[in-house]
Coordinates of C-alpha atoms in Angstrom, one line a residue:
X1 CA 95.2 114.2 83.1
X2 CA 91.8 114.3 81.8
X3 CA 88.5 112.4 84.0
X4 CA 88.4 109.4 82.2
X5 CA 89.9 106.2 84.4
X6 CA 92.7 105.0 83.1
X7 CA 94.4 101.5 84.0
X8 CA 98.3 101.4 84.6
X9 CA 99.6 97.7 84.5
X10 CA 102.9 97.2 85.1
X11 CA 104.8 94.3 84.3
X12 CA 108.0 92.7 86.4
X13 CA 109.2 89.2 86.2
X14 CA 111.0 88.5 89.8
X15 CA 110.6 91.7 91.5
X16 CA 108.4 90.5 94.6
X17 CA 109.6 87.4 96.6
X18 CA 106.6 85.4 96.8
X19 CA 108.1 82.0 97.8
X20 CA 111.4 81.5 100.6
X21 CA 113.4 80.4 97.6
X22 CA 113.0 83.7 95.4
X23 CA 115.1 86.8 95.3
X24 CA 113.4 89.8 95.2
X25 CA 115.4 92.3 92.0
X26 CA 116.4 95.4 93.7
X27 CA 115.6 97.2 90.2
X28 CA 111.6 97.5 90.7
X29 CA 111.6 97.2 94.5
X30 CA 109.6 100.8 94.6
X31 CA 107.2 99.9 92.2
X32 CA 104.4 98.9 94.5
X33 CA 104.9 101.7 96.8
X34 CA 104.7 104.5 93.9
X35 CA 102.0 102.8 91.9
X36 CA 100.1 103.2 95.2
X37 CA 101.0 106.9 95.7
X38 CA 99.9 107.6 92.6
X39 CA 96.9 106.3 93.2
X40 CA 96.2 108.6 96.1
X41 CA 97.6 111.9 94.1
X42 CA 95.7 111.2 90.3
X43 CA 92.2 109.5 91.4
X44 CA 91.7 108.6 87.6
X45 CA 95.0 106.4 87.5
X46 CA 94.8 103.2 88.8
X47 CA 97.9 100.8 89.0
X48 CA 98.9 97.6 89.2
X49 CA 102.1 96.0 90.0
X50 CA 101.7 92.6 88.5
X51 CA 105.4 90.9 89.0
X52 CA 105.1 86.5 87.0
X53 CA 107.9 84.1 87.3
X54 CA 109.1 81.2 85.2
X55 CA 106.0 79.3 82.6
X56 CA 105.8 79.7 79.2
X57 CA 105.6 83.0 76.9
X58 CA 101.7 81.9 76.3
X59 CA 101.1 81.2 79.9
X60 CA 102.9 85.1 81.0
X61 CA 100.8 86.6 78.2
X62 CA 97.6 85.1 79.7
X63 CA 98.3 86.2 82.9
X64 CA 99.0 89.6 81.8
X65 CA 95.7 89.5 80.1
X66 CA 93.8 88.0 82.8
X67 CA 94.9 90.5 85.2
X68 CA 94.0 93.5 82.6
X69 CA 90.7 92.1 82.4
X70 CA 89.9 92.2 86.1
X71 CA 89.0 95.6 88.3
X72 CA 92.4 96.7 89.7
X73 CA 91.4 96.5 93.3
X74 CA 94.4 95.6 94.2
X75 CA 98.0 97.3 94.0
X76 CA 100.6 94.4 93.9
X77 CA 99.8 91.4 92.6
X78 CA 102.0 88.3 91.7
X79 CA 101.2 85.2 89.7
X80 CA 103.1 81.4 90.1
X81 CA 102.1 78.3 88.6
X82 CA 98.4 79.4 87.9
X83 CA 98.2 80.9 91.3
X84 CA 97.0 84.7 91.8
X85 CA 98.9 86.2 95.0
X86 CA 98.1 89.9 96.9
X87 CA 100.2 91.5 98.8
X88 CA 99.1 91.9 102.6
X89 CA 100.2 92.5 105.8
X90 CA 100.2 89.5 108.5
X91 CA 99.5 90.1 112.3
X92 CA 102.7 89.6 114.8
X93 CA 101.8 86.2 115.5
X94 CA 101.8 85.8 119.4
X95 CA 104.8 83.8 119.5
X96 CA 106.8 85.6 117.1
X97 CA 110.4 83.8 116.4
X98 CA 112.7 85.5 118.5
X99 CA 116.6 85.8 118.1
X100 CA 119.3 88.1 119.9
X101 CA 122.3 89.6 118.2
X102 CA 125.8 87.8 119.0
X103 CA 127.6 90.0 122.0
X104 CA 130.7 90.9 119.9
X105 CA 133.0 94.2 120.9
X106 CA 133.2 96.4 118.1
X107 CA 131.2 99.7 117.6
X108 CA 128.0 100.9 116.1
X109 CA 128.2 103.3 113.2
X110 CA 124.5 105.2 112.8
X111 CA 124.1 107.7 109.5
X112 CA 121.7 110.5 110.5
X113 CA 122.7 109.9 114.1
X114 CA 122.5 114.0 115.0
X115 CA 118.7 114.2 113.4
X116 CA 116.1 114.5 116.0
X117 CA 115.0 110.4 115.7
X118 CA 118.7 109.5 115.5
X119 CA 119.8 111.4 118.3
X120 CA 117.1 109.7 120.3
X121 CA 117.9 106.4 119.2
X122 CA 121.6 107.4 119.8
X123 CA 120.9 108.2 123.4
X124 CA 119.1 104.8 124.2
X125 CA 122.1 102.6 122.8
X126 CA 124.2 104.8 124.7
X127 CA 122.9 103.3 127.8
X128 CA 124.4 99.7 127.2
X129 CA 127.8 100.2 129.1
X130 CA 130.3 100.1 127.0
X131 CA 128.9 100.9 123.4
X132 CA 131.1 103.0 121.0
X133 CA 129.1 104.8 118.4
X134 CA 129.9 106.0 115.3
X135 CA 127.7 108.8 113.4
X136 CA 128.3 109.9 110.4
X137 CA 126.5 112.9 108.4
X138 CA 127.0 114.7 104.9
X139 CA 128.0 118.4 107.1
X140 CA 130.3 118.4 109.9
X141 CA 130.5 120.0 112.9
X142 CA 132.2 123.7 113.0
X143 CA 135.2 123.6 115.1
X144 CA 134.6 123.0 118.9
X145 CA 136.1 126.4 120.2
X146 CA 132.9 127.8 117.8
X147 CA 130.2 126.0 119.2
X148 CA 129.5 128.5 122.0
X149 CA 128.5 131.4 119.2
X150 CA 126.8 129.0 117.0
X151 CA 124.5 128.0 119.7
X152 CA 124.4 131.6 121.1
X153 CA 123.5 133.0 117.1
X154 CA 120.9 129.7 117.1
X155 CA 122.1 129.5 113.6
X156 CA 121.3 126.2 111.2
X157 CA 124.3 124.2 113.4
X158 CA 123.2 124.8 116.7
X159 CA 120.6 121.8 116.8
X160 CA 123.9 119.4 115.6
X161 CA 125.9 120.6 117.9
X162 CA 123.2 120.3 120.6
X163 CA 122.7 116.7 119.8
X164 CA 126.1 115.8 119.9
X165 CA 127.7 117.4 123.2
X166 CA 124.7 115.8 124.9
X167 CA 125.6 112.1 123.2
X168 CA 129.4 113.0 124.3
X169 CA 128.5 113.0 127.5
X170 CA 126.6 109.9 127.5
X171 CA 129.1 107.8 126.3
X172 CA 132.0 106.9 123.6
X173 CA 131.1 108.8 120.3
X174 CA 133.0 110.1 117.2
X175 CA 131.5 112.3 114.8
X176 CA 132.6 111.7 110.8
X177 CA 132.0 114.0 107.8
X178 CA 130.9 111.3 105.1
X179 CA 128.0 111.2 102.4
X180 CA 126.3 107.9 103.2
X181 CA 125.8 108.0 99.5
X182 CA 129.7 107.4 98.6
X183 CA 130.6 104.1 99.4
X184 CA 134.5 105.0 99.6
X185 CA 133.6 107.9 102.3
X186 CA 132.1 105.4 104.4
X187 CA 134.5 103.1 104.4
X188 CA 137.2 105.7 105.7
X189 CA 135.3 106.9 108.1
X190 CA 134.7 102.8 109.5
X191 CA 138.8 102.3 108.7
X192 CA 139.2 105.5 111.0
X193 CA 137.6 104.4 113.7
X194 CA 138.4 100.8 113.8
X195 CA 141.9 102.2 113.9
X196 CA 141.3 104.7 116.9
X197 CA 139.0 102.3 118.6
X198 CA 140.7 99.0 117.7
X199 CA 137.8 97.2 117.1
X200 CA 135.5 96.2 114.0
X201 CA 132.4 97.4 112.8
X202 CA 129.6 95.1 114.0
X203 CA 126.2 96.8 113.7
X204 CA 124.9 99.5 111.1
X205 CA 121.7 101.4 111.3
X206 CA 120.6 103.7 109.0
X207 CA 118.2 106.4 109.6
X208 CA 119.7 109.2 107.1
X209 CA 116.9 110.0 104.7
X210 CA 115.1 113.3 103.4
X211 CA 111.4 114.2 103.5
X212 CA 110.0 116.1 100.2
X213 CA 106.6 116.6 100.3
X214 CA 104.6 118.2 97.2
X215 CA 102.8 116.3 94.3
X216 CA 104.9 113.8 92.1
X217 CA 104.0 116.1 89.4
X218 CA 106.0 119.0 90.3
X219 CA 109.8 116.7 91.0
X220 CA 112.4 116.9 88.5
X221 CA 113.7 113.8 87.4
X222 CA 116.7 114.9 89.2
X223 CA 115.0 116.0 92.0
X224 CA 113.1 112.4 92.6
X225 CA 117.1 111.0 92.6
X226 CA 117.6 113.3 95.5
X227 CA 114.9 112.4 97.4
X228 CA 115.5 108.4 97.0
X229 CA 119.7 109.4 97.5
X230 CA 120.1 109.2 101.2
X231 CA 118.0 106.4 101.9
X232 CA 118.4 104.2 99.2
X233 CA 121.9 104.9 97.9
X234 CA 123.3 105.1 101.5
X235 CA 121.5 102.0 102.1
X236 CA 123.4 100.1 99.5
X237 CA 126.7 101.9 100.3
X238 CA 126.2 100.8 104.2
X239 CA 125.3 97.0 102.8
X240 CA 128.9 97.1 100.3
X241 CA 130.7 98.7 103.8
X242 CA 129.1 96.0 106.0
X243 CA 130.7 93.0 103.4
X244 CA 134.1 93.7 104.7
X245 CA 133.6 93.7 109.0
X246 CA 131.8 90.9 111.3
X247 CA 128.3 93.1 111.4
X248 CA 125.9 91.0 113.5
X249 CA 122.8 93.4 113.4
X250 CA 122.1 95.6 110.2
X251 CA 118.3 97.8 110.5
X252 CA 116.8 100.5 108.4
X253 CA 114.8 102.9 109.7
X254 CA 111.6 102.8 107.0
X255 CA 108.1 104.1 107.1
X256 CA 104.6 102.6 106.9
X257 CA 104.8 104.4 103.4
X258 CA 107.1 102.0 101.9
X259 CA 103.5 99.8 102.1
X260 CA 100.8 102.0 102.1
X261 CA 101.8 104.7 99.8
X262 CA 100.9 108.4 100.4
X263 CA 99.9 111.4 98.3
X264 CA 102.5 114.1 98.0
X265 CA 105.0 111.6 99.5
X266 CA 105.5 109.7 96.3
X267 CA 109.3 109.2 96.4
X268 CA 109.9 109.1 100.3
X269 CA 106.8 106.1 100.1
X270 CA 109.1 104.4 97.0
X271 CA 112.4 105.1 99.3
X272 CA 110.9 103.1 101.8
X273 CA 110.0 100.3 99.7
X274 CA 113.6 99.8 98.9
X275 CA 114.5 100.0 102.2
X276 CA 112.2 97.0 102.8
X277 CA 113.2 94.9 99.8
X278 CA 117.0 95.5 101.0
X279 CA 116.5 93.9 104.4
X280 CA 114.5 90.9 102.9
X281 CA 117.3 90.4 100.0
X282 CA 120.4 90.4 103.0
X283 CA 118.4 88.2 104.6
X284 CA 118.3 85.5 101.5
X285 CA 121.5 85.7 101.4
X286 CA 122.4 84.8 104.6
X287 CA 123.1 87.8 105.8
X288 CA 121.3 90.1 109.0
X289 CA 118.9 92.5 107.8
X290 CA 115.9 94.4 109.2
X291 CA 113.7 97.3 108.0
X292 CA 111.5 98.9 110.6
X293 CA 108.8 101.0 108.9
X294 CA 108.0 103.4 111.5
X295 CA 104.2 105.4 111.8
X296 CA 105.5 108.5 112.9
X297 CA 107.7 109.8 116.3
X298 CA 105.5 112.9 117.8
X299 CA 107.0 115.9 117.4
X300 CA 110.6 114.3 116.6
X301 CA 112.8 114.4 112.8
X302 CA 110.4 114.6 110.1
X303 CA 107.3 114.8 112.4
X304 CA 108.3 118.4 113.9
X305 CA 106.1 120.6 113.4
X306 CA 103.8 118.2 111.8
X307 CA 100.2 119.6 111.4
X308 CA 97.9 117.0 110.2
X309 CA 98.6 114.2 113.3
X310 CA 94.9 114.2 114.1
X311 CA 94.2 113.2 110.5
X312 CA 97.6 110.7 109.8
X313 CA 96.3 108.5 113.9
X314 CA 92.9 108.6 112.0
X315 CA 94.1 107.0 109.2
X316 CA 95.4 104.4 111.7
X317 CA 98.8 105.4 111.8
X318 CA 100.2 106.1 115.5
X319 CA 102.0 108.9 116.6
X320 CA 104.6 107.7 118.9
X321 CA 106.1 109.3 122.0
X322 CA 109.8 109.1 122.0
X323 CA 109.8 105.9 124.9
X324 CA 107.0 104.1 123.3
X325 CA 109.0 104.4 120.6
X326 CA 111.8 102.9 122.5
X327 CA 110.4 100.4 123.6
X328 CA 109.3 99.0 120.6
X329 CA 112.8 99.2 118.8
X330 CA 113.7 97.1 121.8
X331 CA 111.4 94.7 120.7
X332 CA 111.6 94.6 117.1
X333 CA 115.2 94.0 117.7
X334 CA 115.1 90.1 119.4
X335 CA 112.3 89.6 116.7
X336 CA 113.6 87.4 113.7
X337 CA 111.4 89.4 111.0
X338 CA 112.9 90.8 108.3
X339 CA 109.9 93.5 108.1
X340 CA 108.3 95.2 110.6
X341 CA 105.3 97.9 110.7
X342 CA 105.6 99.7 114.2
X343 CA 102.6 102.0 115.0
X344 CA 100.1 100.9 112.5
X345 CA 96.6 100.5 113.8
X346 CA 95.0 97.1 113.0
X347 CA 91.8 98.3 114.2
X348 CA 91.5 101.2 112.1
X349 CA 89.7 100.6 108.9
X350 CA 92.6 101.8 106.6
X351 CA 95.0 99.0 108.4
X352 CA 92.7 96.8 108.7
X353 CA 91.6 96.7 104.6
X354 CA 95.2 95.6 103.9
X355 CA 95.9 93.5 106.9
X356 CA 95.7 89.2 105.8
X357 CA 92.1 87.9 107.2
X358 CA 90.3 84.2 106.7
X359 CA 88.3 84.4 103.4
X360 CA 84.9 85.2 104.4
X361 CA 81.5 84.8 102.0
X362 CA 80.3 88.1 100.7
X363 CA 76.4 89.1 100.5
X364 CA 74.8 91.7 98.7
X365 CA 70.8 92.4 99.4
X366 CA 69.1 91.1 96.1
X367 CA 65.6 93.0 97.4
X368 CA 63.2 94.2 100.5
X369 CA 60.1 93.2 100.5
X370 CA 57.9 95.4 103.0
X371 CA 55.1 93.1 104.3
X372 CA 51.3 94.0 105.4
X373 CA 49.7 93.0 107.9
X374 CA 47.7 89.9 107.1
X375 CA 50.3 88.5 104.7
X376 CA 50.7 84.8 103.9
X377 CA 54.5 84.3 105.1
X378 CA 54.3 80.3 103.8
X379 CA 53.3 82.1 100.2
X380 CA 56.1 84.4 100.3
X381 CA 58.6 81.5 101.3
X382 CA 57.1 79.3 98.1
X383 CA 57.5 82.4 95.7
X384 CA 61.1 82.6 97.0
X385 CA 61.9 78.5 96.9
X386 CA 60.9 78.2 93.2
X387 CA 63.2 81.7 92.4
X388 CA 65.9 80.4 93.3
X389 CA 65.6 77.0 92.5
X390 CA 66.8 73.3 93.4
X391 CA 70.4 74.5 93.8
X392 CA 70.3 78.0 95.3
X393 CA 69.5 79.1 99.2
X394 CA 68.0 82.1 100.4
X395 CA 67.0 83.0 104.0
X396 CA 64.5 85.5 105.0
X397 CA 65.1 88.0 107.9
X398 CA 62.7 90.3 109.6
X399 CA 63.9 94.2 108.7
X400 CA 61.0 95.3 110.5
X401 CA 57.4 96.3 110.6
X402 CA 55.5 98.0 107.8
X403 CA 53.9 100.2 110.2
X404 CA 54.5 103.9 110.0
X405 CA 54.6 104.4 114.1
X406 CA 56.4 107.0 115.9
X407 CA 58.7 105.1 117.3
X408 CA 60.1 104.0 113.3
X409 CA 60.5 107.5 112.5
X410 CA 64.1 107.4 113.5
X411 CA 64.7 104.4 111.2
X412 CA 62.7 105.7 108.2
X413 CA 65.2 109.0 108.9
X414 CA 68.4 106.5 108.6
X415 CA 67.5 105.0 105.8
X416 CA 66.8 108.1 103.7
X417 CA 70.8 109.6 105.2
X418 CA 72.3 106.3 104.0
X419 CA 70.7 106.7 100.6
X420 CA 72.0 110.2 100.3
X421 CA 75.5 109.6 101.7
X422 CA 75.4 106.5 99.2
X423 CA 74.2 108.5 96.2
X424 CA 77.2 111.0 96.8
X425 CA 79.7 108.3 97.3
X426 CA 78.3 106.4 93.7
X427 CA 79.2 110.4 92.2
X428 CA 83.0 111.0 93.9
X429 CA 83.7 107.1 93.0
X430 CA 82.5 106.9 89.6
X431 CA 80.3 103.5 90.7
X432 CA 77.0 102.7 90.0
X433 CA 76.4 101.0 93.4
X434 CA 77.2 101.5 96.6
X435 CA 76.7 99.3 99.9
X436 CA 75.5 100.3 103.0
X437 CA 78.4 98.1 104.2
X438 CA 80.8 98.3 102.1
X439 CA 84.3 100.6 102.6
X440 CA 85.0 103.3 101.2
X441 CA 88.5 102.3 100.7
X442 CA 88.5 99.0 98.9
X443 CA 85.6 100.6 96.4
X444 CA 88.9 102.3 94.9
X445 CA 88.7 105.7 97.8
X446 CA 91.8 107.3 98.3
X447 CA 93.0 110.4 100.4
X448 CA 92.4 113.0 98.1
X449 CA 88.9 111.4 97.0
X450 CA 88.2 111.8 100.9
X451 CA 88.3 114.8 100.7
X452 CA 86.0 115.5 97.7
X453 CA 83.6 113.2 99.8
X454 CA 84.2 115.4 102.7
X455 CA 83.2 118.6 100.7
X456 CA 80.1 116.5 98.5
X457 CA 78.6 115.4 101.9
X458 CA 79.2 118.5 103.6
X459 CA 77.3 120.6 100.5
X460 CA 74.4 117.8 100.2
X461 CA 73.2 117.8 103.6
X462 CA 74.5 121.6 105.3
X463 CA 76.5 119.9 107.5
X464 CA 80.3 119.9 108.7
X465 CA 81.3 116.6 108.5
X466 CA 85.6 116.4 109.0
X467 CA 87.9 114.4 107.5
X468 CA 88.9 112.1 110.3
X469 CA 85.1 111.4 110.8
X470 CA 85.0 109.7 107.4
X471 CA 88.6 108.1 108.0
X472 CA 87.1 106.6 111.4
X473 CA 83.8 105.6 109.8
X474 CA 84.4 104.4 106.2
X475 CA 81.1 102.6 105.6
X476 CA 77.6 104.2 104.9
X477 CA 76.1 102.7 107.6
X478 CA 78.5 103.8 109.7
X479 CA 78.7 107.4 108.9
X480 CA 75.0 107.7 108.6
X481 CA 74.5 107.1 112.2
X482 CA 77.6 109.2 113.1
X483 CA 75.3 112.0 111.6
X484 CA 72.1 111.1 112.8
X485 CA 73.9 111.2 116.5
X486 CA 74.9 114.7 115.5
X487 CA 71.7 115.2 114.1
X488 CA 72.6 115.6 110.4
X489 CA 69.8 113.4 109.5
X490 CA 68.6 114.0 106.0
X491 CA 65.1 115.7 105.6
X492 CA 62.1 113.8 103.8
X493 CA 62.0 114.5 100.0
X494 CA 57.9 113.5 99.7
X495 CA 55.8 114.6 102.7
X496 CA 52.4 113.9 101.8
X497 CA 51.3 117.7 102.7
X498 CA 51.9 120.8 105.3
X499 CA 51.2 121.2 108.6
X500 CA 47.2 121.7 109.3
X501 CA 46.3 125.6 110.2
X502 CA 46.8 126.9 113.1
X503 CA 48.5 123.5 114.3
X504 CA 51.8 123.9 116.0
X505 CA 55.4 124.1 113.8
X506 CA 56.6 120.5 113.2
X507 CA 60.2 120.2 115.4
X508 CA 62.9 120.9 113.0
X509 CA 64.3 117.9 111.3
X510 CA 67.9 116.8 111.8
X511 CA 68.9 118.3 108.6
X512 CA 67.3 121.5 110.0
X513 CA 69.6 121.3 113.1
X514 CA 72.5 120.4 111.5
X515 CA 72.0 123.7 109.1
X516 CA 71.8 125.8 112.1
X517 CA 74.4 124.3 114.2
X518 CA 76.5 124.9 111.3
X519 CA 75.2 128.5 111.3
X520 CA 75.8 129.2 114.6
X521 CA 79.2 128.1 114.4
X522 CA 80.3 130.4 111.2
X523 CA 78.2 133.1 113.2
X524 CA 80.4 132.5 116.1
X525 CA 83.5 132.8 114.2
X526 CA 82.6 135.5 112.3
X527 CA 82.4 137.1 115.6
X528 CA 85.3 136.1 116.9
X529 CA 87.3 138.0 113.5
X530 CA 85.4 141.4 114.1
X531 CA 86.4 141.2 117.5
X532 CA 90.0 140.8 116.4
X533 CA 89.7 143.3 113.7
X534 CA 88.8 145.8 115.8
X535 CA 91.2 145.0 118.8
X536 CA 93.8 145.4 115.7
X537 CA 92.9 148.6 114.8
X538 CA 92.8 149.8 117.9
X539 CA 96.7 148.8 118.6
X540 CA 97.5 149.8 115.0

């Protein structure tokens, strides 16, 4: 717990599936998923899921070492045959392979089918004439000559109840009191209604899971086994249940978690992840299997009441209407992919960072050199040649004129933001260096270290920069112009002298205008709360 960095490798031998041939082991599935949460919650912890495969005891214990003595940049990491791997994501390619389920006549069973997702995704199957559904949940219904006063009282039932008379009428649906979590509950509830039905079970999706979000810190160990329960032990219970009928289709319902991690969702992110692994392992073996990690349904399941949408879409993670949604579970359904990411952003930067790209060659600036007028350009290029020698290449670019005109002023003003904003990024990311170029989030930036960005900026230059601005614009360069647009530009440090006497007041500079803007606005709502205060009292 204390400031110092500390570096977490952990060690797995077959726990990613690196090649077709390999097996993922179900055991450490969640690893890379939590060693990435924990990343976002403890900035001084950084983790690395390094998973090795078959070679010699010397040739594991030099990879281990080999990986300890790099910068853990990356989360999950797997070595074969002298080969270094990352984990990324892959764009859908454009012709995606594309497969559609056997039409067999059976029924459907969905766990969490009454929540405010499943009851969605309930509906929409419902629409295929014919389909018989089967929902199962850990509380049943009250009895049916109740329901009236339960929804009348709006008591804790009155949403399930709700849900299910409106999937009643919609088509052919029974209801069953089972624990996904107890595989012998399950299967009664299947053995019911193939015997009332008279047909088999042919396709399982689960959506049953809970949300707990708060610090890693403060769960129990027996409160993390609660959290992973529904997901990740109904998940195996529905994968023992499916052994025994003709299933044709079997999909989880994941999250863009189970990849990315999240702070204060350190076991729903790890549930995820086993979620994924489960599909990819069924589909080793032969068998269907298909996790869709979902961004996030507006306003629907987990996402109700939601607060922070504006900062999770900045992040690049989509919040979905329910028919976009839809639509794209249509979708993902004919696609043969075993994992899917539906709602993630490619073209924010936090996507993008982790999303596979063609190796490109990396430049730093090595100086600026400011030139005079009158200078000899073919002794500068000679000075450079014999630096850097027979082997090396350089190439010179223009970065503009040394002279100080008026119309520079605005650049000479960029400059000096980017070196602030880079000085305070150097502080809240414990680096000597920063890039102008260079993202925030592959420099080892996180959520919370966002945020202590957010407040550092904010207290260096008087300004009020939000959150989703630096999500949106993760580079220096990027930000600083953001500000200088808002004019938050940072003030000279060294002005050669004052203002003559009696000559007019210099225009405020943008650090000046972004202090008062900043004024006005807590003036403004300072305002606003008298106001209220007083309209209070007067009602009290």
């Amino acid at each position: 717990g204390g400031e110092r960095p500390v570096d977490l490798l952990f060690v797995t031998a077959g726990a990613q599936a690196v090649t077709p041939e390999e097996r993922p082991t179900a055991s450490h599935a969640a690893a890379g998923a939590l060693l990435k949460s924990l990343r976002e919650e403890l900035p001084w912890l950084r983790g690395i899921h390094l998973d090795l495969s078959g070679g010699s005891a010397g040739d594991r214990a030099a990879a281990v070492l080999a990986e300890a003595a790099g910068f853990p940049a990356d989360t999950e990491v797997a070595r074969r045959e002298g080969l270094r791997y990352v984990r990324r994501l892959a764009p859908l390619p454009d012709s995606a392979p594309r497969t559609a389920p056997d039409p067999a006549d059976g029924f459907h069973l969905v766990s969490g089918g009454l929540g405010g997702v499943g009851s969605e995704v309930a509906a929409h199957l419902l629409k295929e004439p014919g389909t018989r559904l089967l929902l199962i949940g850990r509380t049943g219904l009250p009895p049916e000559d109740t329901w009236e006063r339960h929804l009348a009282d709006a008591g804790p039932a009155s949403s399930r109840i709700e849900a299910f008379r409106r999937l009643r009428g919609l088509g052919d649906v029974r209801y069953e009191t089972a624990d996904v979590t107890d595989t012998a509950q399950v299967r009664a509830a299947v053995r019911r209604a193939a015997d009332a039905w008279g047909v088999p079970l042919v396709s399982v999706l689960h959506l049953a899971g809970a949300f707990d979000e708060r610090p890693v810190r403060e769960l129990t160990p027996r409160e993390w086994r609660e959290a992973l329960a529904a997901k990740v032990d109904g998940a195996w219970a529905l994968h023992r249940v499916a052994a025994g009928h003709p299933v044709t289709s079997f999909v989880t319902f994941s999250s863009v978690n189970g990849f990315f991690g999240g702070a204060m969702n350190a076991a729903y992110s790890a549930a995820n992840a086993a979620l994924d692994d489960l599909a990819l392992r069924r589909r080793r073996e032969g068998l269907p299997g298909q996790s869709l990690a979902w961004s996030m349904w507006r306003e629907r399941g987990m996402s109700l009441g939601y607060q922070l949408t504006s900062l999770t879409e900045a992040r690049g993670y989509r919040v979905l209407d329910a028919q976009a949604a839809l639509r794209s579970f249509d979708l993902a359904r004919t696609l043969d992919l075993p994992h899917l990411l539906i709602g993630a952003d490619r073209t924010a930067p936090w996507v993008r960072s982790h999303v596979l790209a063609p190796v490109r060659q990396v430049r730093r600036t090595a100086a600026r050199v400011v030139l005079d007028e009158g200078t000899d350009l073919g002794a500068l290029y000679g000075a450079a040649a014999r630096a850097a020698g027979p082997e090396g290449t350089f190439v010179l670019r223009s970065a503009g004129s040394a002279d100080r005109s008026e119309d520079t002023g605005g650049a000479d003003e960029l400059r000096r933001l980017e070196s602030e904003l880079a000085a305070v990024w150097c502080t809240v990311l414990g680096r000597d260096r920063v890039g102008r170029d260079e993202n925030f989030f592959d420099l080892g930036g996180n959520s919370l270290l966002l945020v202590a960005a957010q407040t550092a900026v904010n207290k260096a230059l008087g300004c009020e920069l939000g959150v989703v601005d630096l999500f949106s614009r993760p580079t220096v360069r990027a930000l600083a112009r953001h500000l200088s647009q808002q004019g938050a530009a940072a003030a000279p440090r060294d002005a050669a002298s004052g203002p003559v006497p009696d000559a007019p007041a210099p225009p405020p500079s943008g650090l000046e205008r972004a202090k008062q803007q900043a004024e006005r606005q807590r003036s403004a709502r300072g305002a606003r709360r008298s106001a209220q205060q007083r309209k209070d009292r007067r009602h009290g």
